[in-house]
Amino acid sequence: MRAAQLDALSDPDCIKVLVALASSPVPLPTVEVAVAVSAEVTRTSRALDRLVETGLVTPHRGPASVANAAPGVVLTADAWLRFGSLLVDTSARPQPDAATPQRISRMAEQLYERHSAHFSLPTVRGYVEESYALLAERAMVTTYLPTLVYRFAEDRLAALARAEGRTPSRTPEVLFVCVHNAARSQMAAAMLRHRAGRSVLVRTAGSRPASRISPVVIEALDEIGVPVAHEFPKPLTDEVVRASDVVVTMGCGEACPVYSGRRYVAWELDDPLVLPMDGVRRVRDEISTHIGQLLEDLDSVPVSSMTT
């Protein structure tokens, strides 16, 4: 298998596909991979087949909650561990292109249509601009940045509306916070969503977020049938804390602001990013146990819709 992997790496088509997948924060369908590498779909498919056979790429189907999500492919944990540093250039951050202001304006207008009952256009635009700045600061590539900015800004506006009492709800909200928002908090959020469904609203954040979720975390959750690959690390912002009823911290120190009326819980867990795969699975199982207890405790947590 190792010889076959090295042989595949001598194929320029395979290298282009691996770089495209390493640069994407989400699984990519074959057609999107072909677009990313500027190649025909049939040629890209042949390269993908070869990479799947050698264990460097694996199919990944998005969660049912993602509307019309096409089956995609991702790098395997083995590919990341052996060749990840060769596939992603971290020497320089990408710079915004000339179209960025226009994209921000379009996103602001689209989000304003959804949130006009609660916020003015300048407020929405301000959140879009700030969300862009926060995500662009750590982005290694900008291909999918507008999509992530839209999702991040929309989630922040929803949290702000909840925190200010504009959208009262009896659904409890839980926020998971760790340092990089790439492992522990993402594991916890994915398992809570999987088990609680729509009965709990779940968010995550990091005090120093990474550029993407750890591939070993995606693999560990795939083993138990819990989807997470369509999520992405997000910086910790004030409104998501204020909107939460329960805030679970995992090794992020005092980075999380404290507000009255919220329940704060600290889980002591090893960081999966520095563990072998068996250690990642152990932390996953420990988090699963915590999630079970949290679900029991949520019945006794008062749901807050106060303005703070």
JSON list of N, CA, C and O in Angstrom, two decimals, residues 22-63:
[
{"chain": "A", "resi": 22, "resn": "ALA", "atom": "N", "xyz": [-7.03, 19.05, 0.05]},
{"chain": "A", "resi": 22, "resn": "ALA", "atom": "CA", "xyz": [-6.38, 19.58, 1.26]},
{"chain": "A", "resi": 22, "resn": "ALA", "atom": "C", "xyz": [-6.74, 21.04, 1.48]},
{"chain": "A", "resi": 22, "resn": "ALA", "atom": "O", "xyz": [-6.75, 21.52, 2.61]},
{"chain": "A", "resi": 23, "resn": "SER", "atom": "N", "xyz": [-7.03, 21.75, 0.39]},
{"chain": "A", "resi": 23, "resn": "SER", "atom": "CA", "xyz": [-7.36, 23.17, 0.48]},
{"chain": "A", "resi": 23, "resn": "SER", "atom": "C", "xyz": [-8.82, 23.44, 0.80]},
{"chain": "A", "resi": 23, "resn": "SER", "atom": "O", "xyz": [-9.17, 24.56, 1.16]},
{"chain": "A", "resi": 24, "resn": "SER", "atom": "N", "xyz": [-9.66, 22.43, 0.64]},
{"chain": "A", "resi": 24, "resn": "SER", "atom": "CA", "xyz": [-11.10, 22.63, 0.84]},
{"chain": "A", "resi": 24, "resn": "SER", "atom": "C", "xyz": [-11.50, 22.36, 2.28]},
{"chain": "A", "resi": 24, "resn": "SER", "atom": "O", "xyz": [-11.09, 21.35, 2.86]},
{"chain": "A", "resi": 25, "resn": "PRO", "atom": "N", "xyz": [-12.31, 23.24, 2.89]},
{"chain": "A", "resi": 25, "resn": "PRO", "atom": "CA", "xyz": [-12.76, 23.01, 4.26]},
{"chain": "A", "resi": 25, "resn": "PRO", "atom": "C", "xyz": [-13.91, 22.02, 4.36]},
{"chain": "A", "resi": 25, "resn": "PRO", "atom": "O", "xyz": [-14.31, 21.64, 5.45]},
{"chain": "A", "resi": 26, "resn": "VAL", "atom": "N", "xyz": [-14.45, 21.59, 3.21]},
{"chain": "A", "resi": 26, "resn": "VAL", "atom": "CA", "xyz": [-15.58, 20.65, 3.19]},
{"chain": "A", "resi": 26, "resn": "VAL", "atom": "C", "xyz": [-15.32, 19.56, 2.16]},
{"chain": "A", "resi": 26, "resn": "VAL", "atom": "O", "xyz": [-14.50, 19.73, 1.25]},
{"chain": "A", "resi": 27, "resn": "PRO", "atom": "N", "xyz": [-15.99, 18.41, 2.27]},
{"chain": "A", "resi": 27, "resn": "PRO", "atom": "CA", "xyz": [-15.85, 17.37, 1.24]},
{"chain": "A", "resi": 27, "resn": "PRO", "atom": "C", "xyz": [-16.29, 17.90, -0.12]},
{"chain": "A", "resi": 27, "resn": "PRO", "atom": "O", "xyz": [-17.22, 18.71, -0.22]},
{"chain": "A", "resi": 28, "resn": "LEU", "atom": "N", "xyz": [-15.63, 17.46, -1.18]},
{"chain": "A", "resi": 28, "resn": "LEU", "atom": "CA", "xyz": [-15.94, 17.93, -2.53]},
{"chain": "A", "resi": 28, "resn": "LEU", "atom": "C", "xyz": [-16.47, 16.80, -3.40]},
{"chain": "A", "resi": 28, "resn": "LEU", "atom": "O", "xyz": [-15.85, 15.73, -3.47]},
{"chain": "A", "resi": 29, "resn": "PRO", "atom": "N", "xyz": [-17.59, 17.01, -4.09]},
{"chain": "A", "resi": 29, "resn": "PRO", "atom": "CA", "xyz": [-18.04, 16.06, -5.11]},
{"chain": "A", "resi": 29, "resn": "PRO", "atom": "C", "xyz": [-17.04, 16.05, -6.26]},
{"chain": "A", "resi": 29, "resn": "PRO", "atom": "O", "xyz": [-16.27, 16.99, -6.45]},
{"chain": "A", "resi": 30, "resn": "THR", "atom": "N", "xyz": [-17.08, 14.99, -7.06]},
{"chain": "A", "resi": 30, "resn": "THR", "atom": "CA", "xyz": [-16.13, 14.84, -8.16]},
{"chain": "A", "resi": 30, "resn": "THR", "atom": "C", "xyz": [-16.16, 16.04, -9.10]},
{"chain": "A", "resi": 30, "resn": "THR", "atom": "O", "xyz": [-15.11, 16.53, -9.54]},
{"chain": "A", "resi": 31, "resn": "VAL", "atom": "N", "xyz": [-17.36, 16.53, -9.41]},
{"chain": "A", "resi": 31, "resn": "VAL", "atom": "CA", "xyz": [-17.47, 17.65, -10.34]},
{"chain": "A", "resi": 31, "resn": "VAL", "atom": "C", "xyz": [-16.75, 18.88, -9.81]},
{"chain": "A", "resi": 31, "resn": "VAL", "atom": "O", "xyz": [-16.05, 19.59, -10.55]},
{"chain": "A", "resi": 32, "resn": "GLU", "atom": "N", "xyz": [-16.88, 19.14, -8.51]},
{"chain": "A", "resi": 32, "resn": "GLU", "atom": "CA", "xyz": [-16.23, 20.31, -7.92]},
{"chain": "A", "resi": 32, "resn": "GLU", "atom": "C", "xyz": [-14.72, 20.13, -7.85]},
{"chain": "A", "resi": 32, "resn": "GLU", "atom": "O", "xyz": [-13.96, 21.10, -7.97]},
{"chain": "A", "resi": 33, "resn": "VAL", "atom": "N", "xyz": [-14.28, 18.89, -7.66]},
{"chain": "A", "resi": 33, "resn": "VAL", "atom": "CA", "xyz": [-12.84, 18.64, -7.71]},
{"chain": "A", "resi": 33, "resn": "VAL", "atom": "C", "xyz": [-12.32, 18.95, -9.10]},
{"chain": "A", "resi": 33, "resn": "VAL", "atom": "O", "xyz": [-11.26, 19.58, -9.26]},
{"chain": "A", "resi": 34, "resn": "ALA", "atom": "N", "xyz": [-13.05, 18.51, -10.12]},
{"chain": "A", "resi": 34, "resn": "ALA", "atom": "CA", "xyz": [-12.63, 18.77, -11.50]},
{"chain": "A", "resi": 34, "resn": "ALA", "atom": "C", "xyz": [-12.53, 20.26, -11.78]},
{"chain": "A", "resi": 34, "resn": "ALA", "atom": "O", "xyz": [-11.60, 20.73, -12.44]},
{"chain": "A", "resi": 35, "resn": "VAL", "atom": "N", "xyz": [-13.49, 21.02, -11.27]},
{"chain": "A", "resi": 35, "resn": "VAL", "atom": "CA", "xyz": [-13.45, 22.48, -11.44]},
{"chain": "A", "resi": 35, "resn": "VAL", "atom": "C", "xyz": [-12.23, 23.06, -10.74]},
{"chain": "A", "resi": 35, "resn": "VAL", "atom": "O", "xyz": [-11.53, 23.92, -11.29]},
{"chain": "A", "resi": 36, "resn": "ALA", "atom": "N", "xyz": [-11.96, 22.57, -9.52]},
{"chain": "A", "resi": 36, "resn": "ALA", "atom": "CA", "xyz": [-10.84, 23.10, -8.74]},
{"chain": "A", "resi": 36, "resn": "ALA", "atom": "C", "xyz": [-9.50, 22.85, -9.41]},
{"chain": "A", "resi": 36, "resn": "ALA", "atom": "O", "xyz": [-8.57, 23.66, -9.28]},
{"chain": "A", "resi": 37, "resn": "VAL", "atom": "N", "xyz": [-9.37, 21.73, -10.11]},
{"chain": "A", "resi": 37, "resn": "VAL", "atom": "CA", "xyz": [-8.08, 21.39, -10.75]},
{"chain": "A", "resi": 37, "resn": "VAL", "atom": "C", "xyz": [-8.08, 21.72, -12.24]},
{"chain": "A", "resi": 37, "resn": "VAL", "atom": "O", "xyz": [-7.10, 21.43, -12.93]},
{"chain": "A", "resi": 38, "resn": "SER", "atom": "N", "xyz": [-9.18, 22.30, -12.72]},
{"chain": "A", "resi": 38, "resn": "SER", "atom": "CA", "xyz": [-9.29, 22.68, -14.14]},
{"chain": "A", "resi": 38, "resn": "SER", "atom": "C", "xyz": [-9.04, 21.50, -15.07]},
{"chain": "A", "resi": 38, "resn": "SER", "atom": "O", "xyz": [-8.23, 21.55, -16.00]},
{"chain": "A", "resi": 39, "resn": "ALA", "atom": "N", "xyz": [-9.74, 20.39, -14.80]},
{"chain": "A", "resi": 39, "resn": "ALA", "atom": "CA", "xyz": [-9.59, 19.18, -15.61]},
{"chain": "A", "resi": 39, "resn": "ALA", "atom": "C", "xyz": [-10.95, 18.61, -15.96]},
{"chain": "A", "resi": 39, "resn": "ALA", "atom": "O", "xyz": [-11.97, 18.97, -15.35]},
{"chain": "A", "resi": 40, "resn": "GLU", "atom": "N", "xyz": [-10.97, 17.72, -16.94]},
{"chain": "A", "resi": 40, "resn": "GLU", "atom": "CA", "xyz": [-12.22, 17.06, -17.30]},
{"chain": "A", "resi": 40, "resn": "GLU", "atom": "C", "xyz": [-12.66, 16.14, -16.17]},
{"chain": "A", "resi": 40, "resn": "GLU", "atom": "O", "xyz": [-11.84, 15.59, -15.43]},
{"chain": "A", "resi": 41, "resn": "VAL", "atom": "N", "xyz": [-13.99, 15.95, -16.06]},
{"chain": "A", "resi": 41, "resn": "VAL", "atom": "CA", "xyz": [-14.52, 15.13, -14.99]},
{"chain": "A", "resi": 41, "resn": "VAL", "atom": "C", "xyz": [-14.03, 13.68, -15.10]},
{"chain": "A", "resi": 41, "resn": "VAL", "atom": "O", "xyz": [-13.68, 13.06, -14.09]},
{"chain": "A", "resi": 42, "resn": "THR", "atom": "N", "xyz": [-13.97, 13.14, -16.33]},
{"chain": "A", "resi": 42, "resn": "THR", "atom": "CA", "xyz": [-13.53, 11.75, -16.49]},
{"chain": "A", "resi": 42, "resn": "THR", "atom": "C", "xyz": [-12.08, 11.58, -16.05]},
{"chain": "A", "resi": 42, "resn": "THR", "atom": "O", "xyz": [-11.72, 10.59, -15.42]},
{"chain": "A", "resi": 43, "resn": "ARG", "atom": "N", "xyz": [-11.26, 12.55, -16.38]},
{"chain": "A", "resi": 43, "resn": "ARG", "atom": "CA", "xyz": [-9.85, 12.49, -15.97]},
{"chain": "A", "resi": 43, "resn": "ARG", "atom": "C", "xyz": [-9.71, 12.61, -14.45]},
{"chain": "A", "resi": 43, "resn": "ARG", "atom": "O", "xyz": [-8.93, 11.89, -13.83]},
{"chain": "A", "resi": 44, "resn": "THR", "atom": "N", "xyz": [-10.50, 13.50, -13.88]},
{"chain": "A", "resi": 44, "resn": "THR", "atom": "CA", "xyz": [-10.48, 13.65, -12.43]},
{"chain": "A", "resi": 44, "resn": "THR", "atom": "C", "xyz": [-10.98, 12.39, -11.75]},
{"chain": "A", "resi": 44, "resn": "THR", "atom": "O", "xyz": [-10.45, 11.98, -10.71]},
{"chain": "A", "resi": 45, "resn": "SER", "atom": "N", "xyz": [-12.01, 11.78, -12.30]},
{"chain": "A", "resi": 45, "resn": "SER", "atom": "CA", "xyz": [-12.56, 10.55, -11.73]},
{"chain": "A", "resi": 45, "resn": "SER", "atom": "C", "xyz": [-11.51, 9.44, -11.69]},
{"chain": "A", "resi": 45, "resn": "SER", "atom": "O", "xyz": [-11.42, 8.69, -10.71]},
{"chain": "A", "resi": 46, "resn": "ARG", "atom": "N", "xyz": [-10.71, 9.34, -12.76]},
{"chain": "A", "resi": 46, "resn": "ARG", "atom": "CA", "xyz": [-9.67, 8.31, -12.78]},
{"chain": "A", "resi": 46, "resn": "ARG", "atom": "C", "xyz": [-8.64, 8.56, -11.68]},
{"chain": "A", "resi": 46, "resn": "ARG", "atom": "O", "xyz": [-8.22, 7.61, -10.99]},
{"chain": "A", "resi": 47, "resn": "ALA", "atom": "N", "xyz": [-8.27, 9.81, -11.49]},
{"chain": "A", "resi": 47, "resn": "ALA", "atom": "CA", "xyz": [-7.31, 10.12, -10.43]},
{"chain": "A", "resi": 47, "resn": "ALA", "atom": "C", "xyz": [-7.91, 9.83, -9.05]},
{"chain": "A", "resi": 47, "resn": "ALA", "atom": "O", "xyz": [-7.23, 9.27, -8.17]},
{"chain": "A", "resi": 48, "resn": "LEU", "atom": "N", "xyz": [-9.19, 10.16, -8.87]},
{"chain": "A", "resi": 48, "resn": "LEU", "atom": "CA", "xyz": [-9.84, 9.90, -7.59]},
{"chain": "A", "resi": 48, "resn": "LEU", "atom": "C", "xyz": [-9.93, 8.39, -7.32]},
{"chain": "A", "resi": 48, "resn": "LEU", "atom": "O", "xyz": [-9.70, 7.94, -6.19]},
{"chain": "A", "resi": 49, "resn": "ASP", "atom": "N", "xyz": [-10.27, 7.63, -8.35]},
{"chain": "A", "resi": 49, "resn": "ASP", "atom": "CA", "xyz": [-10.34, 6.18, -8.18]},
{"chain": "A", "resi": 49, "resn": "ASP", "atom": "C", "xyz": [-9.00, 5.62, -7.72]},
{"chain": "A", "resi": 49, "resn": "ASP", "atom": "O", "xyz": [-8.94, 4.75, -6.84]},
{"chain": "A", "resi": 50, "resn": "ARG", "atom": "N", "xyz": [-7.95, 6.11, -8.31]},
{"chain": "A", "resi": 50, "resn": "ARG", "atom": "CA", "xyz": [-6.61, 5.65, -7.93]},
{"chain": "A", "resi": 50, "resn": "ARG", "atom": "C", "xyz": [-6.28, 6.02, -6.50]},
{"chain": "A", "resi": 50, "resn": "ARG", "atom": "O", "xyz": [-5.71, 5.23, -5.74]},
{"chain": "A", "resi": 51, "resn": "LEU", "atom": "N", "xyz": [-6.65, 7.23, -6.10]},
{"chain": "A", "resi": 51, "resn": "LEU", "atom": "CA", "xyz": [-6.36, 7.69, -4.74]},
{"chain": "A", "resi": 51, "resn": "LEU", "atom": "C", "xyz": [-7.19, 6.93, -3.71]},
{"chain": "A", "resi": 51, "resn": "LEU", "atom": "O", "xyz": [-6.73, 6.67, -2.60]},
{"chain": "A", "resi": 52, "resn": "VAL", "atom": "N", "xyz": [-8.43, 6.59, -4.07]},
{"chain": "A", "resi": 52, "resn": "VAL", "atom": "CA", "xyz": [-9.26, 5.78, -3.17]},
{"chain": "A", "resi": 52, "resn": "VAL", "atom": "C", "xyz": [-8.66, 4.39, -3.01]},
{"chain": "A", "resi": 52, "resn": "VAL", "atom": "O", "xyz": [-8.57, 3.86, -1.89]},
{"chain": "A", "resi": 53, "resn": "GLU", "atom": "N", "xyz": [-8.21, 3.80, -4.10]},
{"chain": "A", "resi": 53, "resn": "GLU", "atom": "CA", "xyz": [-7.61, 2.47, -4.05]},
{"chain": "A", "resi": 53, "resn": "GLU", "atom": "C", "xyz": [-6.36, 2.43, -3.19]},
{"chain": "A", "resi": 53, "resn": "GLU", "atom": "O", "xyz": [-6.07, 1.43, -2.53]},
{"chain": "A", "resi": 54, "resn": "THR", "atom": "N", "xyz": [-5.61, 3.52, -3.15]},
{"chain": "A", "resi": 54, "resn": "THR", "atom": "CA", "xyz": [-4.37, 3.55, -2.38]},
{"chain": "A", "resi": 54, "resn": "THR", "atom": "C", "xyz": [-4.57, 4.03, -0.94]},
{"chain": "A", "resi": 54, "resn": "THR", "atom": "O", "xyz": [-3.62, 4.14, -0.18]},
{"chain": "A", "resi": 55, "resn": "GLY", "atom": "N", "xyz": [-5.81, 4.34, -0.57]},
{"chain": "A", "resi": 55, "resn": "GLY", "atom": "CA", "xyz": [-6.09, 4.73, 0.81]},
{"chain": "A", "resi": 55, "resn": "GLY", "atom": "C", "xyz": [-5.76, 6.17, 1.14]},
{"chain": "A", "resi": 55, "resn": "GLY", "atom": "O", "xyz": [-5.68, 6.53, 2.31]},
{"chain": "A", "resi": 56, "resn": "LEU", "atom": "N", "xyz": [-5.60, 7.03, 0.13]},
{"chain": "A", "resi": 56, "resn": "LEU", "atom": "CA", "xyz": [-5.30, 8.43, 0.37]},
{"chain": "A", "resi": 56, "resn": "LEU", "atom": "C", "xyz": [-6.55, 9.31, 0.38]},
{"chain": "A", "resi": 56, "resn": "LEU", "atom": "O", "xyz": [-6.54, 10.41, 0.93]},
{"chain": "A", "resi": 57, "resn": "VAL", "atom": "N", "xyz": [-7.61, 8.82, -0.25]},
{"chain": "A", "resi": 57, "resn": "VAL", "atom": "CA", "xyz": [-8.87, 9.55, -0.34]},
{"chain": "A", "resi": 57, "resn": "VAL", "atom": "C", "xyz": [-9.99, 8.58, 0.00]},
{"chain": "A", "resi": 57, "resn": "VAL", "atom": "O", "xyz": [-9.91, 7.39, -0.31]},
{"chain": "A", "resi": 58, "resn": "THR", "atom": "N", "xyz": [-11.03, 9.11, 0.64]},
{"chain": "A", "resi": 58, "resn": "THR", "atom": "CA", "xyz": [-12.17, 8.26, 0.99]},
{"chain": "A", "resi": 58, "resn": "THR", "atom": "C", "xyz": [-13.48, 8.98, 0.69]},
{"chain": "A", "resi": 58, "resn": "THR", "atom": "O", "xyz": [-13.56, 10.20, 0.85]},
{"chain": "A", "resi": 59, "resn": "PRO", "atom": "N", "xyz": [-14.50, 8.27, 0.22]},
{"chain": "A", "resi": 59, "resn": "PRO", "atom": "CA", "xyz": [-15.80, 8.91, -0.01]},
{"chain": "A", "resi": 59, "resn": "PRO", "atom": "C", "xyz": [-16.40, 9.38, 1.30]},
{"chain": "A", "resi": 59, "resn": "PRO", "atom": "O", "xyz": [-16.18, 8.78, 2.35]},
{"chain": "A", "resi": 60, "resn": "HIS", "atom": "N", "xyz": [-17.17, 10.44, 1.24]},
{"chain": "A", "resi": 60, "resn": "HIS", "atom": "CA", "xyz": [-17.83, 10.96, 2.43]},
{"chain": "A", "resi": 60, "resn": "HIS", "atom": "C", "xyz": [-19.15, 11.58, 2.03]},
{"chain": "A", "resi": 60, "resn": "HIS", "atom": "O", "xyz": [-19.19, 12.51, 1.25]},
{"chain": "A", "resi": 61, "resn": "ARG", "atom": "N", "xyz": [-20.25, 11.04, 2.57]},
{"chain": "A", "resi": 61, "resn": "ARG", "atom": "CA", "xyz": [-21.58, 11.57, 2.28]},
{"chain": "A", "resi": 61, "resn": "ARG", "atom": "C", "xyz": [-21.97, 12.52, 3.40]},
{"chain": "A", "resi": 61, "resn": "ARG", "atom": "O", "xyz": [-21.80, 12.23, 4.58]},
{"chain": "A", "resi": 62, "resn": "GLY", "atom": "N", "xyz": [-22.46, 13.70, 3.01]},
{"chain": "A", "resi": 62, "resn": "GLY", "atom": "CA", "xyz": [-22.83, 14.71, 3.98]},
{"chain": "A", "resi": 62, "resn": "GLY", "atom": "C", "xyz": [-24.01, 14.27, 4.83]},
{"chain": "A", "resi": 62, "resn": "GLY", "atom": "O", "xyz": [-24.75, 13.34, 4.47]},
{"chain": "A", "resi": 63, "resn": "PRO", "atom": "N", "xyz": [-24.25, 14.94, 5.98]},
{"chain": "A", "resi": 63, "resn": "PRO", "atom": "CA", "xyz": [-25.37, 14.60, 6.85]},
{"chain": "A", "resi": 63, "resn": "PRO", "atom": "C", "xyz": [-26.70, 14.88, 6.16]},
{"chain": "A", "resi": 63, "resn": "PRO", "atom": "O", "xyz": [-26.80, 15.72, 5.27]}
]
